[in-house]
Tab-separated table of N, CA and C and ligand atoms in Angstrom:
chain	number	residue	atom	x	y	z
A	17	MET	N	22.082	-15.649	-1.746
A	17	MET	CA	21.192	-14.643	-2.474
A	17	MET	C	21.781	-14.473	-3.904
A	18	PRO	N	21.022	-14.750	-4.918
A	18	PRO	CA	21.603	-14.563	-6.259
A	18	PRO	C	21.792	-13.087	-6.509
A	19	PRO	N	22.572	-12.723	-7.494
A	19	PRO	CA	22.731	-11.341	-8.003
A	19	PRO	C	21.372	-10.819	-8.327
A	20	ALA	N	21.286	-9.430	-8.318
A	20	ALA	CA	19.980	-8.867	-8.564
A	20	ALA	C	19.406	-9.263	-9.924
A	21	SER	N	20.327	-9.147	-10.889
A	21	SER	CA	19.871	-9.436	-12.287
A	21	SER	C	19.335	-10.962	-12.445
A	22	LEU	N	19.998	-11.809	-11.698
A	22	LEU	CA	19.485	-13.177	-11.748
A	22	LEU	C	18.234	-13.418	-11.055
A	23	TYR	N	18.076	-12.650	-9.884
A	23	TYR	CA	16.835	-12.661	-9.159
A	23	TYR	C	15.733	-12.176	-9.986
A	24	SER	N	15.933	-11.137	-10.731
A	24	SER	CA	14.823	-10.487	-11.602
A	24	SER	C	14.506	-11.598	-12.707
A	25	ASP	N	15.528	-12.354	-13.176
A	25	ASP	CA	15.168	-13.410	-14.202
A	25	ASP	C	14.261	-14.423	-13.497
A	26	LEU	N	14.636	-14.821	-12.264
A	26	LEU	CA	13.900	-15.809	-11.581
A	26	LEU	C	12.500	-15.319	-11.135
A	27	MET	N	12.343	-14.119	-10.924
A	27	MET	CA	11.128	-13.463	-10.444
A	27	MET	C	10.500	-12.548	-11.436
A	28	PRO	N	10.136	-13.085	-12.688
A	28	PRO	CA	9.636	-12.198	-13.708
A	28	PRO	C	8.379	-11.516	-13.354
A	29	ASP	N	7.606	-12.072	-12.412
A	29	ASP	CA	6.345	-11.405	-12.173
A	29	ASP	C	6.262	-10.690	-10.926
A	30	LYS	N	7.341	-10.105	-10.473
A	30	LYS	CA	7.216	-9.261	-9.230
A	30	LYS	C	6.262	-8.130	-9.457
A	31	THR	N	5.463	-7.782	-8.437
A	31	THR	CA	4.599	-6.751	-8.594
A	31	THR	C	5.255	-5.454	-8.500
A	32	LEU	N	4.541	-4.371	-8.891
A	32	LEU	CA	5.119	-3.017	-8.814
A	32	LEU	C	5.586	-2.644	-7.334
A	33	PHE	N	4.668	-3.029	-6.464
A	33	PHE	CA	5.042	-2.744	-5.121
A	33	PHE	C	6.226	-3.640	-4.541
A	34	GLU	N	6.346	-4.845	-5.030
A	34	GLU	CA	7.530	-5.643	-4.630
A	34	GLU	C	8.735	-4.900	-5.239
A	35	ARG	N	8.746	-4.356	-6.241
A	35	ARG	CA	9.895	-3.591	-6.888
A	35	ARG	C	10.169	-2.392	-6.081
A	36	ILE	N	9.147	-1.762	-5.564
A	36	ILE	CA	9.283	-0.638	-4.635
A	36	ILE	C	9.970	-1.010	-3.287
A	37	ILE	N	9.403	-2.149	-2.749
A	37	ILE	CA	9.951	-2.705	-1.527
A	37	ILE	C	11.429	-3.087	-1.710
A	38	ASP	N	11.734	-3.626	-2.843
A	38	ASP	CA	13.218	-4.019	-3.119
A	38	ASP	C	14.065	-2.903	-3.624
A	39	ARG	N	13.511	-1.744	-3.694
A	39	ARG	CA	14.228	-0.443	-4.056
A	39	ARG	C	14.674	-0.498	-5.524
A	40	GLU	N	13.952	-1.181	-6.249
A	40	GLU	CA	14.126	-1.262	-7.713
A	40	GLU	C	13.478	-0.116	-8.391
A	41	ILE	N	12.514	0.399	-7.767
A	41	ILE	CA	11.723	1.526	-8.211
A	41	ILE	C	11.720	2.545	-7.085
A	42	PRO	N	12.095	3.798	-7.438
A	42	PRO	CA	12.077	4.827	-6.242
A	42	PRO	C	10.698	5.175	-5.739
A	43	SER	N	10.623	5.452	-4.447
A	43	SER	CA	9.333	5.919	-3.913
A	43	SER	C	9.688	6.758	-2.627
A	44	GLN	N	8.621	7.409	-2.228
A	44	GLN	CA	8.802	8.137	-0.961
A	44	GLN	C	8.234	7.259	0.134
A	45	ILE	N	9.087	6.677	0.918
A	45	ILE	CA	8.724	5.795	1.978
A	45	ILE	C	8.522	6.514	3.229
A	46	VAL	N	7.332	6.324	3.875
A	46	VAL	CA	7.025	7.121	5.120
A	46	VAL	C	7.016	6.161	6.314
A	47	TYR	N	7.008	4.935	6.073
A	47	TYR	CA	7.109	3.832	7.174
A	47	TYR	C	7.519	2.617	6.682
A	48	GLU	N	8.265	1.925	7.416
A	48	GLU	CA	8.571	0.434	7.038
A	48	GLU	C	8.971	-0.308	8.306
A	49	ASP	N	8.489	-1.586	8.398
A	49	ASP	CA	8.959	-2.532	9.339
A	49	ASP	C	9.109	-3.791	8.652
A	50	ASP	N	9.408	-4.868	9.303
A	50	ASP	CA	9.548	-6.236	8.711
A	50	ASP	C	8.487	-6.713	7.743
A	51	ASP	N	7.255	-6.237	8.096
A	51	ASP	CA	6.121	-6.819	7.393
A	51	ASP	C	5.394	-5.894	6.453
A	52	TYR	N	5.646	-4.482	6.577
A	52	TYR	CA	4.864	-3.532	5.851
A	52	TYR	C	5.691	-2.421	5.398
A	53	ILE	N	5.273	-1.760	4.312
A	53	ILE	CA	5.833	-0.537	3.932
A	53	ILE	C	4.710	0.471	3.648
A	54	ALA	N	4.937	1.758	3.870
A	54	ALA	CA	3.969	2.787	3.523
A	54	ALA	C	4.688	3.803	2.753
A	55	ILE	N	4.061	4.167	1.559
A	55	ILE	CA	4.715	5.181	0.613
A	55	ILE	C	3.765	6.132	0.282
A	56	ARG	N	4.210	7.351	-0.260
A	56	ARG	CA	3.288	8.366	-0.842
A	56	ARG	C	2.899	7.892	-2.149
A	57	ASP	N	1.520	8.030	-2.459
A	57	ASP	CA	1.053	7.712	-3.786
A	57	ASP	C	1.662	8.671	-4.820
A	58	ILE	N	1.947	8.084	-5.965
A	58	ILE	CA	2.672	8.923	-6.956
A	58	ILE	C	1.653	9.872	-7.646
A	59	ALA	N	0.346	9.488	-7.677
A	59	ALA	CA	-0.640	10.437	-8.117
A	59	ALA	C	-1.745	10.662	-7.128
A	60	PRO	N	-1.448	11.508	-6.176
A	60	PRO	CA	-2.256	11.761	-5.001
A	60	PRO	C	-3.737	12.186	-5.394
A	61	LYS	N	-4.703	11.593	-4.732
A	61	LYS	CA	-6.044	11.968	-4.937
A	61	LYS	C	-6.571	12.774	-3.744
A	62	ALA	N	-5.675	13.213	-2.845
A	62	ALA	CA	-6.042	14.005	-1.625
A	62	ALA	C	-4.739	14.703	-1.331
A	63	PRO	N	-4.790	15.734	-0.437
A	63	PRO	CA	-3.577	16.468	-0.042
A	63	PRO	C	-2.613	15.522	0.576
A	64	VAL	N	-3.171	14.502	1.436
A	64	VAL	CA	-2.256	13.425	1.895
A	64	VAL	C	-2.766	12.096	1.335
A	65	HIS	N	-1.984	11.427	0.671
A	65	HIS	CA	-2.418	10.192	0.041
A	65	HIS	C	-1.273	9.181	0.240
A	66	LEU	N	-1.415	8.170	1.125
A	66	LEU	CA	-0.446	7.113	1.390
A	66	LEU	C	-1.006	5.715	1.021
A	67	LEU	N	-0.052	4.846	0.736
A	67	LEU	CA	-0.354	3.457	0.536
A	67	LEU	C	0.312	2.631	1.502
A	68	VAL	N	-0.420	1.755	2.175
A	68	VAL	CA	0.063	0.774	3.183
A	68	VAL	C	0.031	-0.606	2.590
A	69	ILE	N	1.234	-1.139	2.484
A	69	ILE	CA	1.490	-2.339	1.648
A	69	ILE	C	2.072	-3.392	2.452
A	70	PRO	N	1.391	-4.640	2.550
A	70	PRO	CA	2.047	-5.751	3.136
A	70	PRO	C	3.217	-6.237	2.370
A	71	LYS	N	4.283	-6.734	2.942
A	71	LYS	CA	5.419	-7.284	2.174
A	71	LYS	C	4.988	-8.673	1.582
A	72	HIS	N	4.174	-9.407	2.509
A	72	HIS	CA	3.747	-10.686	2.009
A	72	HIS	C	2.564	-10.431	1.016
A	73	VAL	N	2.940	-10.889	-0.210
A	73	VAL	CA	2.057	-10.662	-1.292
A	73	VAL	C	0.815	-11.363	-1.359
A	74	SER	N	-0.358	-10.666	-1.533
A	74	SER	CA	-1.664	-11.182	-1.997
A	74	SER	C	-2.074	-10.289	-3.055
A	75	ALA	N	-2.799	-10.716	-4.044
A	75	ALA	CA	-3.160	-9.819	-5.120
A	75	ALA	C	-4.293	-8.922	-4.634
A	76	ARG	N	-5.207	-9.445	-3.791
A	76	ARG	CA	-6.393	-8.644	-3.347
A	76	ARG	C	-6.667	-8.959	-1.946
A	77	VAL	N	-7.211	-7.850	-1.239
A	77	VAL	CA	-7.418	-7.941	0.161
A	77	VAL	C	-8.270	-9.238	0.633
A	78	ASP	N	-9.076	-9.647	-0.368
A	78	ASP	CA	-10.109	-10.665	0.079
A	78	ASP	C	-9.359	-12.099	-0.088
A	79	GLU	N	-8.059	-12.063	-0.499
A	79	GLU	CA	-7.274	-13.329	-0.496
A	79	GLU	C	-6.700	-13.598	0.866
A	80	ILE	N	-6.716	-12.521	1.752
A	80	ILE	CA	-6.211	-12.659	3.232
A	80	ILE	C	-7.355	-13.342	4.052
A	81	THR	N	-7.080	-14.535	4.494
A	81	THR	CA	-8.110	-15.210	5.203
A	81	THR	C	-7.720	-15.393	6.687
A	82	ASP	N	-6.482	-14.984	7.030
A	82	ASP	CA	-6.079	-15.075	8.474
A	82	ASP	C	-6.405	-13.892	9.165
A	83	ALA	N	-7.178	-13.970	10.245
A	83	ALA	CA	-7.662	-12.774	10.975
A	83	ALA	C	-6.522	-11.968	11.524
A	84	GLY	N	-5.418	-12.631	11.927
A	84	GLY	CA	-4.305	-11.931	12.440
A	84	GLY	C	-3.630	-11.076	11.349
A	85	GLU	N	-3.521	-11.609	10.243
A	85	GLU	CA	-2.793	-10.927	9.085
A	85	GLU	C	-3.713	-9.737	8.620
A	86	MET	N	-5.051	-9.942	8.651
A	86	MET	CA	-5.920	-8.925	8.286
A	86	MET	C	-5.908	-7.847	9.350
A	87	GLY	N	-5.926	-8.224	10.580
A	87	GLY	CA	-5.931	-7.281	11.647
A	87	GLY	C	-4.671	-6.393	11.663
A	88	ARG	N	-3.578	-7.132	11.505
A	88	ARG	CA	-2.235	-6.366	11.527
A	88	ARG	C	-2.090	-5.339	10.325
A	89	LEU	N	-2.672	-5.672	9.153
A	89	LEU	CA	-2.801	-4.770	8.025
A	89	LEU	C	-3.523	-3.542	8.425
A	90	TRP	N	-4.661	-3.728	9.115
A	90	TRP	CA	-5.488	-2.446	9.322
A	90	TRP	C	-4.915	-1.740	10.533
A	91	LEU	N	-4.312	-2.451	11.459
A	91	LEU	CA	-3.640	-1.711	12.582
A	91	LEU	C	-2.482	-0.982	12.117
A	92	THR	N	-1.765	-1.466	11.098
A	92	THR	CA	-0.679	-0.652	10.526
A	92	THR	C	-1.116	0.490	9.717
A	93	ALA	N	-2.211	0.334	9.029
A	93	ALA	CA	-2.773	1.466	8.234
A	93	ALA	C	-3.253	2.546	9.154
A	94	VAL	N	-3.882	2.156	10.258
A	94	VAL	CA	-4.326	3.218	11.244
A	94	VAL	C	-3.089	3.883	11.886
A	95	ARG	N	-2.102	3.166	12.181
A	95	ARG	CA	-0.830	3.693	12.832
A	95	ARG	C	-0.272	4.654	11.900
A	96	VAL	N	-0.113	4.308	10.581
A	96	VAL	CA	0.574	5.216	9.636
A	96	VAL	C	-0.365	6.427	9.438
A	97	ALA	N	-1.683	6.201	9.287
A	97	ALA	CA	-2.625	7.318	9.190
A	97	ALA	C	-2.497	8.344	10.294
A	98	ARG	N	-2.480	7.761	11.504
A	98	ARG	CA	-2.509	8.681	12.590
A	98	ARG	C	-1.098	9.407	12.865
A	99	GLU	N	-0.132	8.941	12.204
A	99	GLU	CA	1.226	9.635	12.284
A	99	GLU	C	1.142	10.890	11.343
A	100	HIS	N	0.216	10.901	10.445
A	100	HIS	CA	0.113	12.005	9.463
A	100	HIS	C	-1.100	12.843	9.536
A	101	LEU	N	-2.204	12.224	10.098
A	101	LEU	CA	-3.483	12.827	10.062
A	101	LEU	C	-4.324	12.686	11.289
A	102	SER	N	-5.247	13.592	11.574
A	102	SER	CA	-6.120	13.326	12.686
A	102	SER	C	-7.423	12.635	12.233
A	103	ASP	N	-7.842	13.124	10.971
A	103	ASP	CA	-9.018	12.447	10.451
A	103	ASP	C	-8.678	11.950	9.027
A	104	TYR	N	-9.240	10.952	8.638
A	104	TYR	CA	-8.807	10.391	7.284
A	104	TYR	C	-9.810	9.250	6.787
A	105	ARG	N	-9.507	8.940	5.521
A	105	ARG	CA	-10.263	7.817	5.051
A	105	ARG	C	-9.318	6.690	4.763
A	106	LEU	N	-9.844	5.431	5.047
A	106	LEU	CA	-9.053	4.248	4.614
A	106	LEU	C	-9.830	3.576	3.420
A	107	ILE	N	-9.268	3.311	2.351
A	107	ILE	CA	-10.035	2.798	1.285
A	107	ILE	C	-9.205	1.608	0.711
A	108	VAL	N	-9.850	0.516	0.314
A	108	VAL	CA	-9.284	-0.615	-0.327
A	108	VAL	C	-10.156	-0.849	-1.606
A	109	ASN	N	-9.496	-0.758	-2.776
A	109	ASN	CA	-10.152	-1.127	-4.051
A	109	ASN	C	-9.899	-2.595	-4.237
A	110	VAL	N	-10.915	-3.368	-4.593
A	110	VAL	CA	-10.757	-4.812	-4.669
A	110	VAL	C	-11.297	-5.256	-6.084
A	111	GLY	N	-10.372	-5.663	-6.929
A	111	GLY	CA	-10.610	-6.124	-8.297
A	111	GLY	C	-10.871	-4.936	-9.238
A	112	SER	N	-10.694	-5.142	-10.528
A	112	SER	CA	-10.709	-4.195	-11.438
A	112	SER	C	-11.978	-3.437	-11.512
A	113	GLY	N	-13.139	-4.199	-11.125
A	113	GLY	CA	-14.463	-3.586	-11.104
A	113	GLY	C	-14.560	-2.656	-9.863
A	114	GLY	N	-13.681	-2.873	-8.862
A	114	GLY	CA	-13.667	-2.083	-7.632
A	114	GLY	C	-12.649	-0.896	-7.832
A	115	GLY	N	-12.034	-0.751	-9.009
A	115	GLY	CA	-11.024	0.323	-9.188
A	115	GLY	C	-9.625	-0.034	-8.851
A	116	GLN	N	-9.315	-1.349	-8.663
A	116	GLN	CA	-7.970	-1.758	-8.258
A	116	GLN	C	-7.093	-1.815	-9.577
A	117	GLU	N	-5.998	-1.180	-9.526
A	117	GLU	CA	-5.076	-1.120	-10.668
A	117	GLU	C	-3.793	-1.951	-10.392
A	118	VAL	N	-3.360	-1.957	-9.150
A	118	VAL	CA	-2.082	-2.647	-8.739
A	118	VAL	C	-2.516	-3.947	-8.035
A	119	PHE	N	-2.277	-5.140	-8.499
A	119	PHE	CA	-2.779	-6.285	-7.861
A	119	PHE	C	-1.722	-6.764	-6.864
A	120	HIS	N	-1.491	-6.039	-5.830
A	120	HIS	CA	-0.749	-6.336	-4.615
A	120	HIS	C	-1.467	-5.530	-3.550
A	121	THR	N	-2.119	-6.290	-2.709
A	121	THR	CA	-2.934	-5.654	-1.635
A	121	THR	C	-2.365	-4.370	-1.037
A	122	HIS	N	-3.219	-3.431	-0.955
A	122	HIS	CA	-2.766	-2.181	-0.312
A	122	HIS	C	-3.943	-1.399	0.209
A	123	VAL	N	-3.669	-0.609	1.277
A	123	VAL	CA	-4.748	0.233	1.869
A	123	VAL	C	-4.447	1.672	1.561
A	124	HIS	N	-5.344	2.374	0.994
A	124	HIS	CA	-5.164	3.850	0.749
A	124	HIS	C	-5.475	4.598	2.061
A	125	VAL	N	-4.607	5.554	2.364
A	125	VAL	CA	-4.872	6.422	3.391
A	125	VAL	C	-4.949	7.903	2.815
A	126	LEU	N	-6.150	8.411	2.982
A	126	LEU	CA	-6.403	9.716	2.303
A	126	LEU	C	-6.846	10.735	3.366
A	127	GLY	N	-6.411	11.891	3.260
A	127	GLY	CA	-6.908	13.023	4.175
A	127	GLY	C	-6.135	14.308	3.892
A	128	GLY	N	-6.324	15.232	4.806
A	128	GLY	CA	-5.746	16.579	4.686
A	128	GLY	C	-6.585	17.610	3.977
A	129	TRP	N	-7.896	17.311	3.913
A	129	TRP	CA	-8.819	18.276	3.172
A	129	TRP	C	-9.136	19.470	3.994
A	130	GLU	N	-8.876	19.444	5.308
A	130	GLU	CA	-9.007	20.595	6.232
A	130	GLU	C	-10.486	21.165	6.150
A	131	GLY	N	-11.388	20.222	6.536
A	131	GLY	CA	-12.741	20.503	6.657
A	131	GLY	C	-13.672	20.356	5.436
A	132	ALA	N	-13.147	20.366	4.252
A	132	ALA	CA	-13.971	20.324	3.042
A	132	ALA	C	-13.663	19.016	2.259
A	133	HIS	N	-13.860	17.897	2.870
A	133	HIS	CA	-13.564	16.666	2.234
A	133	HIS	C	-14.540	16.404	1.115
A	134	PRO	N	-14.145	15.767	0.042
A	134	PRO	CA	-15.082	15.583	-1.198
A	134	PRO	C	-16.154	14.535	-0.797
A	135	VAL	N	-17.357	14.689	-1.305
A	135	VAL	CA	-18.284	13.669	-1.009
A	135	VAL	C	-18.112	12.391	-1.892
A	136	GLY	N	-18.791	11.398	-1.523
A	136	GLY	CA	-18.611	10.081	-2.325
A	136	GLY	C	-17.458	9.311	-1.840
A	137	PHE	N	-17.226	8.256	-2.584
A	137	PHE	CA	-16.197	7.287	-1.999
A	137	PHE	C	-15.114	7.007	-2.996
A	138	GLY	N	-15.049	7.882	-4.076
A	138	GLY	CA	-13.912	7.694	-5.012
A	138	GLY	C	-12.595	8.035	-4.297
A	139	THR	N	-11.533	7.438	-4.837
A	139	THR	CA	-10.241	7.835	-4.330
A	139	THR	C	-9.688	8.990	-5.050
B	8	LIG	P1	-5.373	0.849	-6.780
B	8	LIG	O1	-6.106	1.493	-7.973
B	8	LIG	O2	-6.270	0.635	-5.615
B	8	LIG	O3	-4.692	-0.398	-7.196
B	8	LIG	O4	-4.223	1.917	-6.413
B	8	LIG	C1	-3.021	1.888	-6.980
B	8	LIG	C2	-2.376	3.128	-6.619
B	8	LIG	O5	-0.979	3.113	-6.894
B	8	LIG	C3	-2.779	4.386	-7.349
B	8	LIG	O6	-3.416	5.387	-6.535
B	8	LIG	C4	-1.627	4.861	-8.098
B	8	LIG	O7	-1.445	6.312	-8.195
B	8	LIG	C5	-0.505	4.202	-7.294
B	8	LIG	N1	0.830	4.217	-7.878
B	8	LIG	C6	1.114	3.596	-9.088
B	8	LIG	N2	2.338	3.475	-9.319
B	8	LIG	C7	2.943	4.050	-8.219
B	8	LIG	C8	4.323	4.317	-7.825
B	8	LIG	N3	5.371	3.994	-8.618
B	8	LIG	N4	4.672	4.898	-6.621
B	8	LIG	C9	3.563	5.159	-5.864
B	8	LIG	N5	2.327	4.935	-6.149
B	8	LIG	C10	2.022	4.490	-7.266
């Protein structure tokens, strides 16, 4: 394994979430296993706002073509959601036109409105 600085030089295009996974950027981690990490969103759009992120990088969720990989992502999102919330929304923004800002696939888990959730589908 090369030193961190050399690794950074070799990997100039690491995504923001890869940097979080590699502990180069601090975050509030609420779940982690070999394949996924879940963190609190830095700018929450709901009382509880988590991001479930696969460690295997794809830019957009529609790049995932393997049913097992897609299924494990959603099962992990549901597992994380249910650890924090009884009712919730799962949202994936796909492409800049779909509101995606970080091009490393992630599922938003939103909830905690306590009965008065906002209408519409915005995050
Ligand atoms: P999206 O617009 O679907 O790509 O969502 C990206 C999300 O990442 C947004 O809700 C941001 O608030 C969130 N975000 C950006 N930077 C960070 C960070 N350093 N830690 C946690 N969440 C972040």
